[in-house]
Short mmCIF file of C-alpha atoms in Angstrom, two decimals:
data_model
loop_
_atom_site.label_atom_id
_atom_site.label_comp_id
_atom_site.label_asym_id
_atom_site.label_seq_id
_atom_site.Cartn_x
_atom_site.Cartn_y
_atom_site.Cartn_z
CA UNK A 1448 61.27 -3.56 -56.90
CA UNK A 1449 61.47 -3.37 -53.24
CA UNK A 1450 58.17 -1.37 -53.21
CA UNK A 1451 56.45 -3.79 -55.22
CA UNK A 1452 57.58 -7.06 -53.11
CA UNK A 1453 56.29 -4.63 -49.99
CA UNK A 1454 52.80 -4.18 -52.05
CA UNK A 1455 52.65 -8.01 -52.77
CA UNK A 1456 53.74 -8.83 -48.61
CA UNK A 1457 50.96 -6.20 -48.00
CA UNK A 1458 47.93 -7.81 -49.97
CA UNK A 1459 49.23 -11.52 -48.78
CA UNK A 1460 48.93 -10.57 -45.14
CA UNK A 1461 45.58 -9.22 -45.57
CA UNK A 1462 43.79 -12.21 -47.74
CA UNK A 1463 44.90 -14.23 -45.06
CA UNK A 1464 43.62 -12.12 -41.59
CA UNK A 1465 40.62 -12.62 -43.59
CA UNK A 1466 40.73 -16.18 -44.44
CA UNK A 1467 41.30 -16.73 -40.49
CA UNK A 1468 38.14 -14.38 -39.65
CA UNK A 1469 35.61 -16.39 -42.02
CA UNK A 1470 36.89 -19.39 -40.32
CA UNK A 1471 36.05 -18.06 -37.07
CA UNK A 1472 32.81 -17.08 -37.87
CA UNK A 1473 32.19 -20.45 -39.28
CA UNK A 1474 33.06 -21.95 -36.44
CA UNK A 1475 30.93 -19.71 -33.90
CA UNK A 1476 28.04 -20.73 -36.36
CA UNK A 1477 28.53 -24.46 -35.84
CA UNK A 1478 27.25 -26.25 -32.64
CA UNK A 1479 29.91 -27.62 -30.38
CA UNK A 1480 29.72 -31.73 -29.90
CA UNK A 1481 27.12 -32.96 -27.99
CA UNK A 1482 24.69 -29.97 -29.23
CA UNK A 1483 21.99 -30.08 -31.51
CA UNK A 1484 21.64 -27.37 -33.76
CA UNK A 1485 18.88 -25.10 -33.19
CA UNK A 1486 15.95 -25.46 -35.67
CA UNK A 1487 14.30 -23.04 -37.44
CA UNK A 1488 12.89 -19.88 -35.73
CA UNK A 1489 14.19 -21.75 -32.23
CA UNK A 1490 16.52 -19.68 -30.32
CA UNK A 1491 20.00 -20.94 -29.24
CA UNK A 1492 20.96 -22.79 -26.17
CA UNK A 1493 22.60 -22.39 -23.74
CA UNK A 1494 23.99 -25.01 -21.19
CA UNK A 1495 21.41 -27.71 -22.93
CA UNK A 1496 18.18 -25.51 -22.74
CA UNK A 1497 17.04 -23.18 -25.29
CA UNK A 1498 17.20 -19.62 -23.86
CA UNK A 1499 14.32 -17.17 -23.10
CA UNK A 1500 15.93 -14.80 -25.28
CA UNK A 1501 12.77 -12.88 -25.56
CA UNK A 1502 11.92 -11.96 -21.99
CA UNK A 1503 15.97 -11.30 -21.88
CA UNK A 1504 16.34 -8.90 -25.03
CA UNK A 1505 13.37 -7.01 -23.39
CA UNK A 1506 14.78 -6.62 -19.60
CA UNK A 1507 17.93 -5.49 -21.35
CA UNK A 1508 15.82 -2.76 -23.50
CA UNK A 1509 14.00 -1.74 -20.77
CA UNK A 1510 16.95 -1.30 -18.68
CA UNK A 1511 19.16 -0.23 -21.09
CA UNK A 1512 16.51 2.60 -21.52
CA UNK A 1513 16.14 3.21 -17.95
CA UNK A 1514 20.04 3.59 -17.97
CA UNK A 1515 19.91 5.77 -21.15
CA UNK A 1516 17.20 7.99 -19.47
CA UNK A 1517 19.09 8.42 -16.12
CA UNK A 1518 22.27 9.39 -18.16
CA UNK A 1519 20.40 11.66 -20.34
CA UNK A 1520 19.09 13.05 -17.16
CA UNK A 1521 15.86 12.60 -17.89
CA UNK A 1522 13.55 10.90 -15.15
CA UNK A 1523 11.95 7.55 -16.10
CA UNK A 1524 7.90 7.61 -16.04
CA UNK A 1525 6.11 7.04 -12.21
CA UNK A 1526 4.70 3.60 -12.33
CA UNK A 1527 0.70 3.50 -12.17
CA UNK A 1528 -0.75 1.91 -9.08
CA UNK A 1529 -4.11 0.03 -9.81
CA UNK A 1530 -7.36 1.35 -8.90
CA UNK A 1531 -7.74 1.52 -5.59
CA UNK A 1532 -10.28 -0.69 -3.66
CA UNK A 1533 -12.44 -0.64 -0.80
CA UNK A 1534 -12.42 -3.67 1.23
CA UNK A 1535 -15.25 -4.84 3.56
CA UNK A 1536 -15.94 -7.63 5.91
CA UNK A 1537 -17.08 -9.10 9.31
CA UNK A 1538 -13.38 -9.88 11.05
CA UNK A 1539 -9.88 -8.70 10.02
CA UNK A 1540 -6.90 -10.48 10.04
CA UNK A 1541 -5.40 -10.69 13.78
CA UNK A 1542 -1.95 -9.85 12.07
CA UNK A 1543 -3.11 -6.84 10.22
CA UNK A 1544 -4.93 -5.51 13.33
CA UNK A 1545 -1.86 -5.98 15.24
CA UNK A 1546 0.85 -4.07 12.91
CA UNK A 1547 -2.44 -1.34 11.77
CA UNK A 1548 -3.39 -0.80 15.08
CA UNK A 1549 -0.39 -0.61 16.90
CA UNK A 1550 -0.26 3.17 18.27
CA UNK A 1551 3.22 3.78 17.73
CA UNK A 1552 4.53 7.07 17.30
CA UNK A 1553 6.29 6.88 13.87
CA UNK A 1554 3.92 4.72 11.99
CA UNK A 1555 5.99 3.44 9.12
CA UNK A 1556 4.52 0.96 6.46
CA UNK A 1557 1.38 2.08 7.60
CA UNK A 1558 -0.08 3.36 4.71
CA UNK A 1559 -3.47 2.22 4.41
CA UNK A 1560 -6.23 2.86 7.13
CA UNK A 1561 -8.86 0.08 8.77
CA UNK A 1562 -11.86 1.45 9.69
CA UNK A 1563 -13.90 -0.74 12.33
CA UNK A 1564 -17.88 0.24 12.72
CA UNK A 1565 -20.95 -0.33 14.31
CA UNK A 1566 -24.10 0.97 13.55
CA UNK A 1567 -27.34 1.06 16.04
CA UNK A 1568 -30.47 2.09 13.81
CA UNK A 1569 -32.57 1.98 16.46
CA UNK A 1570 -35.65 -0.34 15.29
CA UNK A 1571 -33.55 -2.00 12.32
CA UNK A 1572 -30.99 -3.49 14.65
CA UNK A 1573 -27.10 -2.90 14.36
CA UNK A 1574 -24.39 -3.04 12.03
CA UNK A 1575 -21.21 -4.36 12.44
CA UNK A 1576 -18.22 -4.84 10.07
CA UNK A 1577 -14.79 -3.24 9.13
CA UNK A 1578 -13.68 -1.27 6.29
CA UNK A 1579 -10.00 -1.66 4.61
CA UNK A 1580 -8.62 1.17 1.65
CA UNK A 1581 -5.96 0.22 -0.51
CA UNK A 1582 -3.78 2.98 -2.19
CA UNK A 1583 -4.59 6.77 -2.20
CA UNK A 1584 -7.50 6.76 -4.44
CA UNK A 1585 -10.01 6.70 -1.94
CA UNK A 1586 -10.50 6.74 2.11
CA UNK A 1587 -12.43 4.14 4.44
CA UNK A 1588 -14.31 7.21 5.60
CA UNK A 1589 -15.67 8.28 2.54
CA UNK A 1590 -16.59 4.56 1.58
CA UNK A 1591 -18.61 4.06 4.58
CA UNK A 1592 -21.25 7.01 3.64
CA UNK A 1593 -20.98 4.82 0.22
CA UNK A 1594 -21.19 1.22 0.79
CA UNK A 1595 -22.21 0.56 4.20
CA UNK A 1596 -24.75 3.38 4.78
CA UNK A 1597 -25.67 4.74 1.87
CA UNK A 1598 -29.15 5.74 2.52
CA UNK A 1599 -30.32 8.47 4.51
CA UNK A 1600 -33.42 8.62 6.14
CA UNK A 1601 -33.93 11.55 8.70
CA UNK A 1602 -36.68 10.18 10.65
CA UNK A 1603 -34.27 7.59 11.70
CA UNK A 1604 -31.96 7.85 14.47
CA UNK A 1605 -28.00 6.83 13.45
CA UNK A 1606 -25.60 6.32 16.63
CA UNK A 1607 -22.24 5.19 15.05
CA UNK A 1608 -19.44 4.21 16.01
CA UNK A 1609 -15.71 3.71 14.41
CA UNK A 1610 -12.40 2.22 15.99
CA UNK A 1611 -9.79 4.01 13.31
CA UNK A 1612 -6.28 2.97 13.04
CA UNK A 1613 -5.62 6.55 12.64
CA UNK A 1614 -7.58 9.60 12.50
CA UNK A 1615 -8.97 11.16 9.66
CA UNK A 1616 -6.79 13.36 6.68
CA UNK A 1617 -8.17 16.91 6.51
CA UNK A 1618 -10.14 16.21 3.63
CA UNK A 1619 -11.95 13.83 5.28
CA UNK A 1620 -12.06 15.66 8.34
CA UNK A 1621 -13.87 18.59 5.91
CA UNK A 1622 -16.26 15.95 4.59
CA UNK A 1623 -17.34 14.02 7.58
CA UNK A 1624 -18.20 17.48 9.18
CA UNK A 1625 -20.28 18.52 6.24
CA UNK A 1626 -22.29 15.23 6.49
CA UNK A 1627 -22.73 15.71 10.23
CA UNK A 1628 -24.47 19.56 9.65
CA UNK A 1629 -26.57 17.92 6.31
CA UNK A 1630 -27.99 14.72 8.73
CA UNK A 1631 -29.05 16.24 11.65
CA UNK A 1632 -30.29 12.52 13.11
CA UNK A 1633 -26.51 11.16 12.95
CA UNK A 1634 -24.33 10.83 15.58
CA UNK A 1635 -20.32 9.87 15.11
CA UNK A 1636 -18.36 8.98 17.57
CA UNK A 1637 -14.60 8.09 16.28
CA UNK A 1638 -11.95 6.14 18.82
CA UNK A 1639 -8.29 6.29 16.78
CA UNK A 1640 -5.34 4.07 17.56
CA UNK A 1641 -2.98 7.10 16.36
CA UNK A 1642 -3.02 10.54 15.26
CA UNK A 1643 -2.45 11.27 11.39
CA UNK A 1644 0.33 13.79 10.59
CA UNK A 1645 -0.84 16.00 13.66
CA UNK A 1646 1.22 18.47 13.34
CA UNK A 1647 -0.01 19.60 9.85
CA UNK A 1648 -1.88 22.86 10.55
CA UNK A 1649 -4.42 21.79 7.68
CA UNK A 1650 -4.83 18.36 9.89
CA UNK A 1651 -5.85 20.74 13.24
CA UNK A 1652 -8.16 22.48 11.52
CA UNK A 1653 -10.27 20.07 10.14
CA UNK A 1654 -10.00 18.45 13.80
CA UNK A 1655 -11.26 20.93 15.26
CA UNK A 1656 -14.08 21.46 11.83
CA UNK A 1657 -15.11 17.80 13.17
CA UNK A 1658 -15.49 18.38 16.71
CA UNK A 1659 -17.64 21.44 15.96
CA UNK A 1660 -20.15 19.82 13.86
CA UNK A 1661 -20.76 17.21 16.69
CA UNK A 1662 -17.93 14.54 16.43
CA UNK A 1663 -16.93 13.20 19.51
CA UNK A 1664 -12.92 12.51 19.38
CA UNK A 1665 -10.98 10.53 21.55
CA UNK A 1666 -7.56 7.92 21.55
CA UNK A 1667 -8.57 4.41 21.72
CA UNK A 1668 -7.56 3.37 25.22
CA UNK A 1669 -6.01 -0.38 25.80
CA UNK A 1670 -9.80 -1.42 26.92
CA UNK A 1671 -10.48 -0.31 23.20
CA UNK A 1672 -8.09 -2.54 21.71
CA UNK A 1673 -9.41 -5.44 23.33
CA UNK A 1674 -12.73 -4.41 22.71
CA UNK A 1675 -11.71 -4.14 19.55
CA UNK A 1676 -10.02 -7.43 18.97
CA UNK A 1677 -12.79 -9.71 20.54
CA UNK A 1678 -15.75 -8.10 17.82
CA UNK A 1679 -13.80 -7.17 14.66
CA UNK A 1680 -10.52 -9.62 14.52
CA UNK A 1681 -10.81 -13.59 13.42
CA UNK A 1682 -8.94 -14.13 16.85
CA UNK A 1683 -9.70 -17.88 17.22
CA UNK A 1684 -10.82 -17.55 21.16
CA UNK A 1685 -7.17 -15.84 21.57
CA UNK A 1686 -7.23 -13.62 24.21
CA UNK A 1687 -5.56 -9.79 23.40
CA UNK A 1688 -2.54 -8.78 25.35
CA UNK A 1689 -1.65 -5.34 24.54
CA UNK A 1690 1.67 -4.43 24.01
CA UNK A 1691 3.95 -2.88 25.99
CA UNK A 1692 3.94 1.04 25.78
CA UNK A 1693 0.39 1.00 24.91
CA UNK A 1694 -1.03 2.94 27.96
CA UNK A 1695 1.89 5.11 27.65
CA UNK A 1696 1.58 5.75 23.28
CA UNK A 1697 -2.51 6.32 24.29
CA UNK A 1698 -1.76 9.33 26.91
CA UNK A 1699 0.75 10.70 24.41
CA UNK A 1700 -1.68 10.94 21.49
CA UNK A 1701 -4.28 12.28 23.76
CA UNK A 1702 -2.24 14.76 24.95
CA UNK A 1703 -1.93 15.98 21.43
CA UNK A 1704 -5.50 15.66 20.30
CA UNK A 1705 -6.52 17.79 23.93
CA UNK A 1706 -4.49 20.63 22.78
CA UNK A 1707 -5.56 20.50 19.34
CA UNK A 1708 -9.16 20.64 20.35
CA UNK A 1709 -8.92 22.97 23.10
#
């Protein structure tokens, strides 16, 4: 008898825990006062507005995946960088010469390279203009045999000139140089603000690859910077004031480039 009355307490209890929890739920389903109920296909919402629940559900996969990776230990996939793309024009920004140029020793953020040029053709006049890369895909260098003298002809004379925020890589240190034996009729001449991972051994060599096939190499001095400022930077009729350790960064880096060549 006693284990039947137990039995009969037993189901009793558990009708009604479930009685209370379909209540609940019918109450969670049922919009507070002052709320409208959310129409069909709408989402929720939440303090008056209806929720982005969309963007939401997929920042929380994505992260929830990142999270899922990481604790897995597997590494999440490298993010694709766009194409990368050459940039020309007739006058740079004065405050991306200013942070480009700058020839600081540790050039951090500095990750793209502006090319200045000019171009005397003899008989067809000069060229002037500047040349910006964006990303890794490609180098100013490269894109000036490309885009802004693409056309060879070896009964004319070439004297050009670039102001580089830094020196050339090695690779294009290796290409310039084979340009330079193939056109016998060009001459390069290439004034750098600063001196591109110098102490890379691949970096000396093709250097010294550049200065052999007829490159002349040399620091842009503080007269360079102005120079450079009053023909290639929309300065509005500001004049340049270099800063302060600029004499003293220019020696330094041509200090380096002296021994590298010697």
């Amino acid at each position: 008898m006693a284990d039947r009355k137990s039995s009969s307490s037993s189901r009793l209890t558990v009708r009604r825990k479930e009685k209370a929890e379909n209540e609940a739920k019918k109450e969670e389903k049922l919009p507070k006062e002052g709320e409208k109920p959310p129409k069909e296909g709408e989402k929720p919402e939440v303090n008056g507005k209806n929720a982005p629940v969309e963007n939401g559900e997929a920042a929380a996969a994505a992260t929830g995946a990142e999270n899922g990776a990481a604790a897995n230990g597997d590494k999440p996939e490298p993010m694709e960088l766009p194409p990368f793309e050459i940039i020309t024009g007739d006058r740079m920004d004065p405050f991306f010469f200013k942070f480009q140029f700058k020839n600081v020793e540790y050039s951090s953020g500095r990750n793209k390279t502006f090319l200045c040029y000019l171009v005397d053709q003899g008989t067809d006049g000069l060229l002037r203009g500047y040349i910006e890369d964006e990303h890794a895909g490609g180098h100013a260098e490269e894109a000036f045999f490309q885009q802004v003298l693409p056309n060879y002809d070896p009964a004319c004379k070439y004297t050009i000139t670039w102001y580089m925020s830094s020196s050339p890589c090695a690779v294009c240190a290796g290409k310039l140089a084979e340009v330079l034996k193939s056109r016998k009729s060009v001459r390069l001449a290439i004034f750098s603000a600063r001196l591109f991972e110098w102490e890379e051994p691949e970096i000396q060599a093709g250097l010294k690859a550049l200065a052999a096939a007829g490159c002349k190499l040399r620091m842009m001095k503080p007269l360079d910077f102005t120079y450079t400022w009053d023909t290639f930077v929309e300065n509005d009729e500001e004049q340049f004031t270099p800063w302060e350790d600029c004499q003293e960064n220019y020696e330094y880096y041509q200090d380096k480039l002296a021994d590298i060549l010697q």
